Amino acid sequence: QVRLVESGGGLVQAGGSLRLSCAASGPTFSNYAMGWFRQAPGKEREFVAAISWTSGTTNYADSVKGRFTISRDNAKNMVYLQMNSLKPEDTAVYYCAARNYYSDATTELEYDYWGQGTQVTVSS
């Protein structure tokens, strides 16, 4: 069982930056690929970014490429999402997810564990 707790959300002006963190507890964190998803009001949850268990590969939604960076520190059981050049359309609840497999994935069904989410609000 893996427990995920997100932090770092908040209110920021357009063009600003935030770094989200996801703390994972449970055995063998390094055996899990990790992902970030988001859900805006009235919309379905969507893929944002993912990283394999060795950080060998990363994957990003087209809407965040060049602005967001996913990273992980297996020694600290942490995953991060650095978000730069934020836009009002990035406003959403951001969720951290874990997948008990070595490679990253881009769909919700491929992830086994989820955090409770952290709110990110970008004002124009």
mmCIF file with all atom_site columns, C-alpha atoms in Angstrom:
data_model
loop_
_atom_site.group_PDB
_atom_site.id
_atom_site.type_symbol
_atom_site.label_atom_id
_atom_site.label_alt_id
_atom_site.label_comp_id
_atom_site.label_asym_id
_atom_site.label_entity_id
_atom_site.label_seq_id
_atom_site.pdbx_PDB_ins_code
_atom_site.Cartn_x
_atom_site.Cartn_y
_atom_site.Cartn_z
_atom_site.occupancy
_atom_site.B_iso_or_equiv
_atom_site.pdbx_formal_charge
_atom_site.auth_seq_id
_atom_site.auth_comp_id
_atom_site.auth_asym_id
_atom_site.auth_atom_id
_atom_site.pdbx_PDB_model_num
ATOM 1   C CA . GLN A 1 1   ? 0.000   0.000  0.000   1.00 0.00 ? 1   GLN A CA 1
ATOM 2   C CA . VAL A 1 2   ? 1.292   3.443  -0.940  1.00 0.00 ? 2   VAL A CA 1
ATOM 3   C CA . ARG A 1 3   ? 0.009   6.636  0.665   1.00 0.00 ? 3   ARG A CA 1
ATOM 4   C CA . LEU A 1 4   ? 0.453   9.890  -1.231  1.00 0.00 ? 4   LEU A CA 1
ATOM 5   C CA . VAL A 1 5   ? 0.189   13.407 0.188   1.00 0.00 ? 5   VAL A CA 1
ATOM 6   C CA . GLU A 1 6   ? 0.421   16.459 -2.050  1.00 0.00 ? 6   GLU A CA 1
ATOM 7   C CA . SER A 1 7   ? 1.470   19.940 -0.961  1.00 0.00 ? 7   SER A CA 1
ATOM 8   C CA . GLY A 1 8   ? 2.595   23.228 -2.440  1.00 0.00 ? 8   GLY A CA 1
ATOM 9   C CA . GLY A 1 9   ? -0.596  24.421 -4.071  1.00 0.00 ? 9   GLY A CA 1
ATOM 10  C CA . GLY A 1 10  ? -1.872  27.955 -3.704  1.00 0.00 ? 10  GLY A CA 1
ATOM 11  C CA . LEU A 1 11  ? -2.841  31.167 -5.429  1.00 0.00 ? 11  LEU A CA 1
ATOM 12  C CA . VAL A 1 12  ? -0.428  32.686 -7.935  1.00 0.00 ? 12  VAL A CA 1
ATOM 13  C CA . GLN A 1 13  ? -0.631  35.338 -10.629 1.00 0.00 ? 13  GLN A CA 1
ATOM 14  C CA . ALA A 1 14  ? -0.381  34.446 -14.280 1.00 0.00 ? 14  ALA A CA 1
ATOM 15  C CA . GLY A 1 15  ? 3.253   34.098 -15.297 1.00 0.00 ? 15  GLY A CA 1
ATOM 16  C CA . GLY A 1 16  ? 4.258   32.968 -11.840 1.00 0.00 ? 16  GLY A CA 1
ATOM 17  C CA . SER A 1 17  ? 5.633   29.670 -10.583 1.00 0.00 ? 17  SER A CA 1
ATOM 18  C CA . LEU A 1 18  ? 4.751   26.997 -8.061  1.00 0.00 ? 18  LEU A CA 1
ATOM 19  C CA . ARG A 1 19  ? 6.367   23.736 -7.061  1.00 0.00 ? 19  ARG A CA 1
ATOM 20  C CA . LEU A 1 20  ? 4.117   20.906 -6.025  1.00 0.00 ? 20  LEU A CA 1
ATOM 21  C CA . SER A 1 21  ? 5.444   18.123 -3.848  1.00 0.00 ? 21  SER A CA 1
ATOM 22  C CA . CYS A 1 22  ? 4.140   14.611 -3.303  1.00 0.00 ? 22  CYS A CA 1
ATOM 23  C CA . ALA A 1 23  ? 5.310   12.652 -0.290  1.00 0.00 ? 23  ALA A CA 1
ATOM 24  C CA . ALA A 1 24  ? 4.964   8.891  -0.599  1.00 0.00 ? 24  ALA A CA 1
ATOM 25  C CA . SER A 1 25  ? 4.930   6.386  2.218   1.00 0.00 ? 25  SER A CA 1
ATOM 26  C CA . GLY A 1 26  ? 5.088   2.650  1.849   1.00 0.00 ? 26  GLY A CA 1
ATOM 27  C CA . PRO A 1 27  ? 7.553   0.048  0.734   1.00 0.00 ? 27  PRO A CA 1
ATOM 28  C CA . THR A 1 28  ? 9.793   0.256  -2.289  1.00 0.00 ? 28  THR A CA 1
ATOM 29  C CA . PHE A 1 29  ? 8.799   3.683  -3.576  1.00 0.00 ? 29  PHE A CA 1
ATOM 30  C CA . SER A 1 30  ? 11.455  3.376  -6.232  1.00 0.00 ? 30  SER A CA 1
ATOM 31  C CA . ASN A 1 31  ? 9.455   0.530  -7.803  1.00 0.00 ? 31  ASN A CA 1
ATOM 32  C CA . TYR A 1 32  ? 6.640   2.883  -8.713  1.00 0.00 ? 32  TYR A CA 1
ATOM 33  C CA . ALA A 1 33  ? 6.283   5.110  -11.728 1.00 0.00 ? 33  ALA A CA 1
ATOM 34  C CA . MET A 1 34  ? 4.673   8.394  -10.711 1.00 0.00 ? 34  MET A CA 1
ATOM 35  C CA . GLY A 1 35  ? 2.321   10.827 -12.360 1.00 0.00 ? 35  GLY A CA 1
ATOM 36  C CA . TRP A 1 36  ? 0.557   14.129 -11.901 1.00 0.00 ? 36  TRP A CA 1
ATOM 37  C CA . PHE A 1 37  ? -3.006  14.699 -13.039 1.00 0.00 ? 37  PHE A CA 1
ATOM 38  C CA . ARG A 1 38  ? -5.335  17.674 -12.645 1.00 0.00 ? 38  ARG A CA 1
ATOM 39  C CA . GLN A 1 39  ? -9.049  18.366 -12.593 1.00 0.00 ? 39  GLN A CA 1
ATOM 40  C CA . ALA A 1 40  ? -10.534 21.759 -13.304 1.00 0.00 ? 40  ALA A CA 1
ATOM 41  C CA . PRO A 1 41  ? -14.078 22.660 -12.211 1.00 0.00 ? 41  PRO A CA 1
ATOM 42  C CA . GLY A 1 42  ? -16.643 21.008 -14.444 1.00 0.00 ? 42  GLY A CA 1
ATOM 43  C CA . LYS A 1 43  ? -14.022 19.029 -16.337 1.00 0.00 ? 43  LYS A CA 1
ATOM 44  C CA . GLU A 1 44  ? -12.679 15.510 -16.258 1.00 0.00 ? 44  GLU A CA 1
ATOM 45  C CA . ARG A 1 45  ? -9.380  14.717 -14.658 1.00 0.00 ? 45  ARG A CA 1
ATOM 46  C CA . GLU A 1 46  ? -6.534  14.937 -17.163 1.00 0.00 ? 46  GLU A CA 1
ATOM 47  C CA . PHE A 1 47  ? -2.943  13.804 -17.424 1.00 0.00 ? 47  PHE A CA 1
ATOM 48  C CA . VAL A 1 48  ? -0.231  16.385 -16.744 1.00 0.00 ? 48  VAL A CA 1
ATOM 49  C CA . ALA A 1 49  ? 3.130   14.632 -16.384 1.00 0.00 ? 49  ALA A CA 1
ATOM 50  C CA . ALA A 1 50  ? 4.686   11.290 -15.510 1.00 0.00 ? 50  ALA A CA 1
ATOM 51  C CA . ILE A 1 51  ? 8.081   9.850  -14.658 1.00 0.00 ? 51  ILE A CA 1
ATOM 52  C CA . SER A 1 52  ? 9.442   6.318  -14.664 1.00 0.00 ? 52  SER A CA 1
ATOM 53  C CA . TRP A 1 53  ? 10.783  4.703  -11.501 1.00 0.00 ? 53  TRP A CA 1
ATOM 54  C CA . THR A 1 54  ? 14.420  5.462  -12.304 1.00 0.00 ? 54  THR A CA 1
ATOM 55  C CA . SER A 1 55  ? 13.679  8.931  -13.720 1.00 0.00 ? 55  SER A CA 1
ATOM 56  C CA . GLY A 1 56  ? 14.880  7.561  -17.034 1.00 0.00 ? 56  GLY A CA 1
ATOM 57  C CA . THR A 1 57  ? 11.857  8.800  -18.929 1.00 0.00 ? 57  THR A CA 1
ATOM 58  C CA . THR A 1 58  ? 9.345   11.574 -18.526 1.00 0.00 ? 58  THR A CA 1
ATOM 59  C CA . ASN A 1 59  ? 6.139   12.357 -20.332 1.00 0.00 ? 59  ASN A CA 1
ATOM 60  C CA . TYR A 1 60  ? 4.118   15.569 -20.518 1.00 0.00 ? 60  TYR A CA 1
ATOM 61  C CA . ALA A 1 61  ? 0.768   16.726 -21.766 1.00 0.00 ? 61  ALA A CA 1
ATOM 62  C CA . ASP A 1 62  ? 1.125   19.045 -24.745 1.00 0.00 ? 62  ASP A CA 1
ATOM 63  C CA . SER A 1 63  ? -0.507  21.845 -22.778 1.00 0.00 ? 63  SER A CA 1
ATOM 64  C CA . VAL A 1 64  ? 2.336   21.937 -20.219 1.00 0.00 ? 64  VAL A CA 1
ATOM 65  C CA . LYS A 1 65  ? 5.390   20.993 -22.278 1.00 0.00 ? 65  LYS A CA 1
ATOM 66  C CA . GLY A 1 66  ? 8.177   23.501 -21.846 1.00 0.00 ? 66  GLY A CA 1
ATOM 67  C CA . ARG A 1 67  ? 6.558   24.979 -18.741 1.00 0.00 ? 67  ARG A CA 1
ATOM 68  C CA . PHE A 1 68  ? 6.272   22.097 -16.246 1.00 0.00 ? 68  PHE A CA 1
ATOM 69  C CA . THR A 1 69  ? 8.976   19.717 -15.079 1.00 0.00 ? 69  THR A CA 1
ATOM 70  C CA . ILE A 1 70  ? 8.431   16.485 -13.172 1.00 0.00 ? 70  ILE A CA 1
ATOM 71  C CA . SER A 1 71  ? 11.202  15.037 -11.028 1.00 0.00 ? 71  SER A CA 1
ATOM 72  C CA . ARG A 1 72  ? 11.634  12.553 -8.200  1.00 0.00 ? 72  ARG A CA 1
ATOM 73  C CA . ASP A 1 73  ? 13.989  11.831 -5.328  1.00 0.00 ? 73  ASP A CA 1
ATOM 74  C CA . ASN A 1 74  ? 13.776  8.143  -4.495  1.00 0.00 ? 74  ASN A CA 1
ATOM 75  C CA . ALA A 1 75  ? 15.980  8.577  -1.412  1.00 0.00 ? 75  ALA A CA 1
ATOM 76  C CA . LYS A 1 76  ? 13.378  10.944 0.056   1.00 0.00 ? 76  LYS A CA 1
ATOM 77  C CA . ASN A 1 77  ? 10.282  9.235  -1.371  1.00 0.00 ? 77  ASN A CA 1
ATOM 78  C CA . MET A 1 78  ? 9.297   12.478 -3.061  1.00 0.00 ? 78  MET A CA 1
ATOM 79  C CA . VAL A 1 79  ? 7.960   13.544 -6.433  1.00 0.00 ? 79  VAL A CA 1
ATOM 80  C CA . TYR A 1 80  ? 7.856   17.143 -7.588  1.00 0.00 ? 80  TYR A CA 1
ATOM 81  C CA . LEU A 1 81  ? 6.119   19.179 -10.250 1.00 0.00 ? 81  LEU A CA 1
ATOM 82  C CA . GLN A 1 82  ? 7.789   22.475 -11.019 1.00 0.00 ? 82  GLN A CA 1
ATOM 83  C CA . MET A 1 83  ? 5.288   24.733 -12.757 1.00 0.00 ? 83  MET A CA 1
ATOM 84  C CA . ASN A 1 84  ? 6.513   27.874 -14.505 1.00 0.00 ? 84  ASN A CA 1
ATOM 85  C CA . SER A 1 85  ? 4.798   30.459 -16.690 1.00 0.00 ? 85  SER A CA 1
ATOM 86  C CA . LEU A 1 86  ? 1.480   29.550 -15.147 1.00 0.00 ? 86  LEU A CA 1
ATOM 87  C CA . LYS A 1 87  ? -1.724  30.431 -16.973 1.00 0.00 ? 87  LYS A CA 1
ATOM 88  C CA . PRO A 1 88  ? -5.286  30.837 -15.689 1.00 0.00 ? 88  PRO A CA 1
ATOM 89  C CA . GLU A 1 89  ? -6.186  27.633 -17.539 1.00 0.00 ? 89  GLU A CA 1
ATOM 90  C CA . ASP A 1 90  ? -3.779  25.747 -15.277 1.00 0.00 ? 90  ASP A CA 1
ATOM 91  C CA . THR A 1 91  ? -6.209  26.334 -12.402 1.00 0.00 ? 91  THR A CA 1
ATOM 92  C CA . ALA A 1 92  ? -7.242  22.930 -11.056 1.00 0.00 ? 92  ALA A CA 1
ATOM 93  C CA . VAL A 1 93  ? -6.869  20.442 -8.257  1.00 0.00 ? 93  VAL A CA 1
ATOM 94  C CA . TYR A 1 94  ? -3.599  18.602 -8.859  1.00 0.00 ? 94  TYR A CA 1
ATOM 95  C CA . TYR A 1 95  ? -3.291  14.939 -7.933  1.00 0.00 ? 95  TYR A CA 1
ATOM 96  C CA . CYS A 1 96  ? -0.250  12.764 -7.463  1.00 0.00 ? 96  CYS A CA 1
ATOM 97  C CA . ALA A 1 97  ? -0.540  9.122  -8.537  1.00 0.00 ? 97  ALA A CA 1
ATOM 98  C CA . ALA A 1 98  ? 1.594   5.989  -8.244  1.00 0.00 ? 98  ALA A CA 1
ATOM 99  C CA . ARG A 1 99  ? 1.808   3.044  -10.605 1.00 0.00 ? 99  ARG A CA 1
ATOM 100 C CA . ASN A 1 100 ? 3.340   -0.279 -9.566  1.00 0.00 ? 100 ASN A CA 1
ATOM 101 C CA . TYR A 1 101 ? 5.332   -0.630 -12.751 1.00 0.00 ? 101 TYR A CA 1
ATOM 102 C CA . TYR A 1 102 ? 8.645   0.645  -14.054 1.00 0.00 ? 102 TYR A CA 1
ATOM 103 C CA . SER A 1 103 ? 7.418   2.768  -16.952 1.00 0.00 ? 103 SER A CA 1
ATOM 104 C CA . ASP A 1 104 ? 5.328   5.903  -16.837 1.00 0.00 ? 104 ASP A CA 1
ATOM 105 C CA . ALA A 1 105 ? 1.758   6.092  -18.105 1.00 0.00 ? 105 ALA A CA 1
ATOM 106 C CA . THR A 1 106 ? -0.670  8.763  -19.219 1.00 0.00 ? 106 THR A CA 1
ATOM 107 C CA . THR A 1 107 ? -4.120  7.404  -18.309 1.00 0.00 ? 107 THR A CA 1
ATOM 108 C CA . GLU A 1 108 ? -5.849  7.259  -14.942 1.00 0.00 ? 108 GLU A CA 1
ATOM 109 C CA . LEU A 1 109 ? -6.661  3.578  -15.163 1.00 0.00 ? 109 LEU A CA 1
ATOM 110 C CA . GLU A 1 110 ? -2.965  2.695  -15.246 1.00 0.00 ? 110 GLU A CA 1
ATOM 111 C CA . TYR A 1 111 ? -2.350  4.145  -11.780 1.00 0.00 ? 111 TYR A CA 1
ATOM 112 C CA . ASP A 1 112 ? -2.936  2.232  -8.566  1.00 0.00 ? 112 ASP A CA 1
ATOM 113 C CA . TYR A 1 113 ? -2.761  4.882  -5.827  1.00 0.00 ? 113 TYR A CA 1
ATOM 114 C CA . TRP A 1 114 ? -3.881  8.486  -5.595  1.00 0.00 ? 114 TRP A CA 1
ATOM 115 C CA . GLY A 1 115 ? -3.407  11.413 -3.261  1.00 0.00 ? 115 GLY A CA 1
ATOM 116 C CA . GLN A 1 116 ? -6.155  13.748 -2.063  1.00 0.00 ? 116 GLN A CA 1
ATOM 117 C CA . GLY A 1 117 ? -5.071  16.621 -4.286  1.00 0.00 ? 117 GLY A CA 1
ATOM 118 C CA . THR A 1 118 ? -3.864  20.177 -3.842  1.00 0.00 ? 118 THR A CA 1
ATOM 119 C CA . GLN A 1 119 ? -5.561  23.270 -5.242  1.00 0.00 ? 119 GLN A CA 1
ATOM 120 C CA . VAL A 1 120 ? -3.713  25.499 -7.696  1.00 0.00 ? 120 VAL A CA 1
ATOM 121 C CA . THR A 1 121 ? -5.358  28.782 -8.646  1.00 0.00 ? 121 THR A CA 1
ATOM 122 C CA . VAL A 1 122 ? -3.837  31.093 -11.240 1.00 0.00 ? 122 VAL A CA 1
ATOM 123 C CA . SER A 1 123 ? -5.279  34.594 -11.414 1.00 0.00 ? 123 SER A CA 1
ATOM 124 C CA . SER A 1 124 ? -5.209  36.690 -14.564 1.00 0.00 ? 124 SER A CA 1
#
